[in-house]
Tab-separated table of C-alpha atoms and ligand atoms in Angstrom:
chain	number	residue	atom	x	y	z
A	1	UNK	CA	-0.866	-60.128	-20.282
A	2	UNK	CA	2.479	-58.911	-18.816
A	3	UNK	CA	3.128	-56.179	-21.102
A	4	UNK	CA	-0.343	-54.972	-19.966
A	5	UNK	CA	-0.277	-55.312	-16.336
A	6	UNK	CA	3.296	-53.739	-16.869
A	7	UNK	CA	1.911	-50.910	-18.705
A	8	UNK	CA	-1.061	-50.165	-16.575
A	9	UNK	CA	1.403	-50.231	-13.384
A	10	UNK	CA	3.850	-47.500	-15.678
A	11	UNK	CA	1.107	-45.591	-16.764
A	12	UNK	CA	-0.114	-44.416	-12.904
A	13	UNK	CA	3.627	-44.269	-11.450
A	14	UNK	CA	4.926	-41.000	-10.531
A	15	UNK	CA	8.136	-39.643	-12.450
A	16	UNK	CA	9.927	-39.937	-9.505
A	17	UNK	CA	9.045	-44.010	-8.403
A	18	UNK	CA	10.894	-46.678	-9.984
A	19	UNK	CA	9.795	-50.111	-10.557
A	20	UNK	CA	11.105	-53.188	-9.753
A	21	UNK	CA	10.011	-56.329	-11.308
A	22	UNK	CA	10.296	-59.230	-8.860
A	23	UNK	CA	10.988	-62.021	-10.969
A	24	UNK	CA	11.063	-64.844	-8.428
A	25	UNK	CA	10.648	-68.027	-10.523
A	26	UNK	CA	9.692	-66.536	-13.513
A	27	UNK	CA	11.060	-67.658	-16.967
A	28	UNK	CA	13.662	-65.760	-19.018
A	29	UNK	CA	10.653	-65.353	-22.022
A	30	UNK	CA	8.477	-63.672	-18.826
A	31	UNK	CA	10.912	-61.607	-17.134
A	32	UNK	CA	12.023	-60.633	-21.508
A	33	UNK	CA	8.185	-59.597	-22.309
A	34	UNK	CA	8.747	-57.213	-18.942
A	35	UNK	CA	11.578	-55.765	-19.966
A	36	UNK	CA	9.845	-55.106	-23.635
A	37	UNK	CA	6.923	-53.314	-21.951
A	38	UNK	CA	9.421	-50.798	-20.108
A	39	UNK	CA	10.618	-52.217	-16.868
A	40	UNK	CA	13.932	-51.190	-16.045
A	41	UNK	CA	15.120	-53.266	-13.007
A	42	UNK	CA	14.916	-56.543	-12.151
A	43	UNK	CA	14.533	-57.948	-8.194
A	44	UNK	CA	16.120	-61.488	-7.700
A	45	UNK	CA	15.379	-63.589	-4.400
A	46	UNK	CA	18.385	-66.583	-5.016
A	47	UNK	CA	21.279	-66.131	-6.742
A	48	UNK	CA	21.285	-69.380	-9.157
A	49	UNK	CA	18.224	-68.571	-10.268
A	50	UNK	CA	19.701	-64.919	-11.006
A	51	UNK	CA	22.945	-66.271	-12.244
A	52	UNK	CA	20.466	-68.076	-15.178
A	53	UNK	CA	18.338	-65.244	-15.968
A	54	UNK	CA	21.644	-62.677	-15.834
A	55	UNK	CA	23.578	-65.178	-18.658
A	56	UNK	CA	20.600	-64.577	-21.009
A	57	UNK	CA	19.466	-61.025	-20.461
A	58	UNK	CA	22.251	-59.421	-19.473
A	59	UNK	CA	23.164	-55.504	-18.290
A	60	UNK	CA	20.634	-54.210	-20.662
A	61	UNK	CA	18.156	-53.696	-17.111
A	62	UNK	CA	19.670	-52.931	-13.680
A	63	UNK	CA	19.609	-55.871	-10.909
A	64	UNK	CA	18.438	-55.489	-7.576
A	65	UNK	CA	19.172	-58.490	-5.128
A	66	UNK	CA	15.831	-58.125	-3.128
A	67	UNK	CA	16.254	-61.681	-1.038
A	68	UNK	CA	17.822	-63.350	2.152
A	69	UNK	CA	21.647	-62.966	1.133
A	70	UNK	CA	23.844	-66.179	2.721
A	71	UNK	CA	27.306	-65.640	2.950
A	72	UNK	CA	28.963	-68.360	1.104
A	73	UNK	CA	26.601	-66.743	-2.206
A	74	UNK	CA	27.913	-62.948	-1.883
A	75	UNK	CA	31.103	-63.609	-4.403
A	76	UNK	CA	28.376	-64.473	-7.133
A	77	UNK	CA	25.894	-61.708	-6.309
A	78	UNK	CA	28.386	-58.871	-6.275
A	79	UNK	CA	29.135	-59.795	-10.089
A	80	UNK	CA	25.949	-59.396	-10.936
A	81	UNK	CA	23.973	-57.024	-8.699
A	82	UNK	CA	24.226	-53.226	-9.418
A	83	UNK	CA	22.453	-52.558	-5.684
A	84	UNK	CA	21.491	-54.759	-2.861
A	85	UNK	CA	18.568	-53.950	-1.019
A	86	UNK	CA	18.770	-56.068	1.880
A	87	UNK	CA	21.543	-55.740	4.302
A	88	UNK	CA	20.804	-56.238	7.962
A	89	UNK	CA	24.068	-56.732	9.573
A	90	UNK	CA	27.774	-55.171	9.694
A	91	UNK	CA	28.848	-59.012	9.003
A	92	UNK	CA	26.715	-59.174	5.868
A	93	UNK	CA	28.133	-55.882	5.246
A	94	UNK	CA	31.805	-56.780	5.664
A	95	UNK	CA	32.105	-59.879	3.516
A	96	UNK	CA	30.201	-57.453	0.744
A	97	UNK	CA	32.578	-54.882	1.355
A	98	UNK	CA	35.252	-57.440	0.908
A	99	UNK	CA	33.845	-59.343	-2.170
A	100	UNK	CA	33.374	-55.693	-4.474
A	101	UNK	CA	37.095	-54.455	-3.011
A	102	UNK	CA	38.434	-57.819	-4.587
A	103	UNK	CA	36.457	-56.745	-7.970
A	104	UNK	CA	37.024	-53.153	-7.750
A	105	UNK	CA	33.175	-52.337	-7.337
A	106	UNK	CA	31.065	-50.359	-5.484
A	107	UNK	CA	27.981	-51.394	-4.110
A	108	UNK	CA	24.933	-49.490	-3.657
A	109	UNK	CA	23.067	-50.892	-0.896
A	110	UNK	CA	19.669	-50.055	1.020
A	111	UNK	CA	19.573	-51.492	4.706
A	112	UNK	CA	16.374	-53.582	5.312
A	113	UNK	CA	14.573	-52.588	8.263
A	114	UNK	CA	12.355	-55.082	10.233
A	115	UNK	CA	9.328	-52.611	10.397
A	116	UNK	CA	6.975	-54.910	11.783
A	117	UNK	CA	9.419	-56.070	14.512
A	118	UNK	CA	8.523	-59.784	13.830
A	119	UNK	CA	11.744	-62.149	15.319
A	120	UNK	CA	11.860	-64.248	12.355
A	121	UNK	CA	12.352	-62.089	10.021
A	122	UNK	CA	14.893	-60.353	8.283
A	123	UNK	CA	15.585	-57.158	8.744
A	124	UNK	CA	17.547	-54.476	11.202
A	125	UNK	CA	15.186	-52.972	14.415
A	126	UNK	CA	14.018	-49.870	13.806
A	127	UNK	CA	15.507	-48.191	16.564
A	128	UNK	CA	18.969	-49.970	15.645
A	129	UNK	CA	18.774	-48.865	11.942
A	130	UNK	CA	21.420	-45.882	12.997
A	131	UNK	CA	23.462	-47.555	14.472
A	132	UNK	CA	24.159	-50.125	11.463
A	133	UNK	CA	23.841	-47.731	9.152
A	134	UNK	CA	27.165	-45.421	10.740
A	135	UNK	CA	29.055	-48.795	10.903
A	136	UNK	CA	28.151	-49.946	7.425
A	137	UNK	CA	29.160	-46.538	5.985
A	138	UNK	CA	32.362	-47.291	7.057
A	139	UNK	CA	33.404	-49.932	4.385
A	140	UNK	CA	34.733	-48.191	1.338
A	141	UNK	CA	33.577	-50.324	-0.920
A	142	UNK	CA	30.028	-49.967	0.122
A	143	UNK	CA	27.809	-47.222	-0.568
A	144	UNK	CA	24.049	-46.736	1.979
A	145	UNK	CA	21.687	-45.421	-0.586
A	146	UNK	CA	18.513	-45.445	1.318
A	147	UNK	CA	16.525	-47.972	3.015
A	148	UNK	CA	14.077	-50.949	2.371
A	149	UNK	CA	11.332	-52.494	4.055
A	150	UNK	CA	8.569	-56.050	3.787
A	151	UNK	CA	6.484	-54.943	6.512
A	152	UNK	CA	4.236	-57.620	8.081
A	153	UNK	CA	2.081	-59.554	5.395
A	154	UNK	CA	-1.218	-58.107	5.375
A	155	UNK	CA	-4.808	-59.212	3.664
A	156	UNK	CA	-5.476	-55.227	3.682
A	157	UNK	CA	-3.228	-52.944	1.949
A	158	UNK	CA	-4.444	-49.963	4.570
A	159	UNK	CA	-2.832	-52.144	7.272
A	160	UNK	CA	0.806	-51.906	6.115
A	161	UNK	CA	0.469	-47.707	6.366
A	162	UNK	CA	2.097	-47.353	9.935
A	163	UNK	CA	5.200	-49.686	9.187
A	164	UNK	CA	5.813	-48.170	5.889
A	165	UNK	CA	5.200	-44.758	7.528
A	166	UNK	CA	7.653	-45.648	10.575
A	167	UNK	CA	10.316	-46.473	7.814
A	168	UNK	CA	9.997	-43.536	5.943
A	169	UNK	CA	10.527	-41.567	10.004
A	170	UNK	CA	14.116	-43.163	9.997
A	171	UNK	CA	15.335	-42.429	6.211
A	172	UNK	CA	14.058	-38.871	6.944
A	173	UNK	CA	15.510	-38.969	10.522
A	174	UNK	CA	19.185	-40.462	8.910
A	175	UNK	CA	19.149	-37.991	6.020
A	176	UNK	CA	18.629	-35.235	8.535
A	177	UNK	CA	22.205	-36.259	10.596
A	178	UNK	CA	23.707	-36.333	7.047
A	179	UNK	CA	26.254	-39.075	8.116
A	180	UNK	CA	29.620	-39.407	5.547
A	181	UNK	CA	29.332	-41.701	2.956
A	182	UNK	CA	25.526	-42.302	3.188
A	183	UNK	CA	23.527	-41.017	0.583
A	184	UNK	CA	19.827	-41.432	1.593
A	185	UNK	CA	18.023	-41.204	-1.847
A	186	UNK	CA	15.966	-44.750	-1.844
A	187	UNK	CA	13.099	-45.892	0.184
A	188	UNK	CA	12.069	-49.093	-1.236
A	189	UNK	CA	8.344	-50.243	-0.123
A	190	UNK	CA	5.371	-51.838	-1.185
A	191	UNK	CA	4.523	-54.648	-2.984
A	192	UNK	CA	1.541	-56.193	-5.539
A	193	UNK	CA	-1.298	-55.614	-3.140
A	194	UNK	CA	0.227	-52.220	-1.103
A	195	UNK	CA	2.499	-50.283	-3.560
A	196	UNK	CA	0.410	-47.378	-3.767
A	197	UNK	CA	0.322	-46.873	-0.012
A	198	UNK	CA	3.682	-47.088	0.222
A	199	UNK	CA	3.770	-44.556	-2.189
A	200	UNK	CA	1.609	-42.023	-0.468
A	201	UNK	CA	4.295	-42.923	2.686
A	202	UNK	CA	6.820	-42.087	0.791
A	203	UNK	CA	8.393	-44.967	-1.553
A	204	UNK	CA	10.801	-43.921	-4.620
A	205	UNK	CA	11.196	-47.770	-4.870
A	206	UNK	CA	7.951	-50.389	-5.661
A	207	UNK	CA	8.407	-54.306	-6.050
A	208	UNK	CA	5.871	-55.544	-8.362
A	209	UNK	CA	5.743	-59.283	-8.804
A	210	UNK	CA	2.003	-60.638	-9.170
A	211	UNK	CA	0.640	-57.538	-10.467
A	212	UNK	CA	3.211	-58.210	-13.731
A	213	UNK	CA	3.291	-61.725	-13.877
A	214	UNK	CA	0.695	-63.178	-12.249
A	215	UNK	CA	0.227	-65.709	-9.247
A	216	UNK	CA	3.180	-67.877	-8.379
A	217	UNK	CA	2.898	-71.569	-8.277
A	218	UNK	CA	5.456	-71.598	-5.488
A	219	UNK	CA	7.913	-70.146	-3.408
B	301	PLP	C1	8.260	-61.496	-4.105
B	301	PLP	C2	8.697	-60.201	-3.534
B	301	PLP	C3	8.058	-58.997	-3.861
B	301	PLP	C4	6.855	-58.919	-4.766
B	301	PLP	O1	5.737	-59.519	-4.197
B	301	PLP	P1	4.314	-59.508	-4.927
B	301	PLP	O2	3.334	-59.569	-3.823
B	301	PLP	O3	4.287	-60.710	-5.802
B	301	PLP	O4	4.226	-58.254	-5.712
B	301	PLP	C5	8.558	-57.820	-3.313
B	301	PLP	N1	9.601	-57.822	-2.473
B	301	PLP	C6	10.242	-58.950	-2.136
B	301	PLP	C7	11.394	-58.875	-1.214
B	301	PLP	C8	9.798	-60.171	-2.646
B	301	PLP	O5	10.445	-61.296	-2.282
């Protein structure tokens, strides 16, 4: 089934999208039968679980850290990630900046906006994304690639249009001012039930997760 459901979702991408496979709680065999049908990147949530799967499959796909990131776990995810798509904060960004100069690595990162403006969740305010973004591109060992977004959960795909369509206003607005040391090539939106939405709004970056591996029992 997974080598279908990846194939079908390959099949109808544009050249230019690339797929991530969120793997959240998936086994190695799974996220392996992915990889064998083409996907190319993997999206971790928690970094043991990523850890596990990284040991056995290795840097034969790129990683993408697509989850809440806690401070006392950046050390470990810097090893293994090759871009982070989820900073929010110049602290977040610091201790990153700090972990990769230790390990001589650059860091790709996208900064997460909150495009639904919900106070729970994670995520940088729209109308602060500048802001963080001219501070973050200040750490040398970190390099803004684009920009990310959840968007409120929705039963209808059509209603996550105007959040992914108010993210895609900022990365065009922040590529326009052309700030140093950002490079804003990635806008990475849409998930199993609005990817091709996000897509028509602009997305060069879809996270698939139930429409490659099915329903999760939890988390
Ligand atoms: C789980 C997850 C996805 C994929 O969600 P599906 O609805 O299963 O496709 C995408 N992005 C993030 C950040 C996730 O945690």
């Amino acid at each position: 089934m997974i080598k279908e459901n990846v194939k079908q979702i390959l099949e109808k991408l544009p050249k230019d999208v690339f797929l991530v496979a969120a793997a959240k709680t998936r086994t190695i065999e799974e996220i392996l039968e992915a990889i064998d049908a083409g996907v190319k990147i993997i999206g971790e949530n928690y970094i043991q679980e990523a850890i596990n799967v990284f040991e056995a499959i290795g840097e034969k796909v790129k990683w993408h850290f697509i989850g809440k990131l806690q401070k006392n776990k950046i050390k470990k995810a810097v090893k293994i990630f090759d871009m982070i798509e989820t900073v929010d904060s110049v602290k977040l960004a610091r201790e990153i900046d700090k972990r990769c100069n230790e390990i001589n690595k650059i860091m790709a990162v996208l900064i997460e906006i909150n495009s639904g403006r919900e106070p729970q969740k994670s995520g940088v305010l729209p109308e602060d994304a500048e802001k963080l973004i001219e501070e973050v591109s200040d750490f040398p060992n970190i390099r803004v690639m684009g920009l990310m977004t959840m968007g409120p959960f929705a039963g209808n795909p059509e209603d996550a249009r105007p959040y992914f369509k108010e993210t895609k206003k900022i990365f065009d607005k922040i590529r326009e001012i052309d700030l140093p040391n950002v490079e804003m090539r990635y806008l990475s939106m849409g998930m199993t039930n609005s990817y091709q939405i996000a897509i028509e709004e602009g997305a060069n970056i879809i996270r698939i997760g139930t429409k490659i591996f099915g329903l999760r029992d939890y988390k």
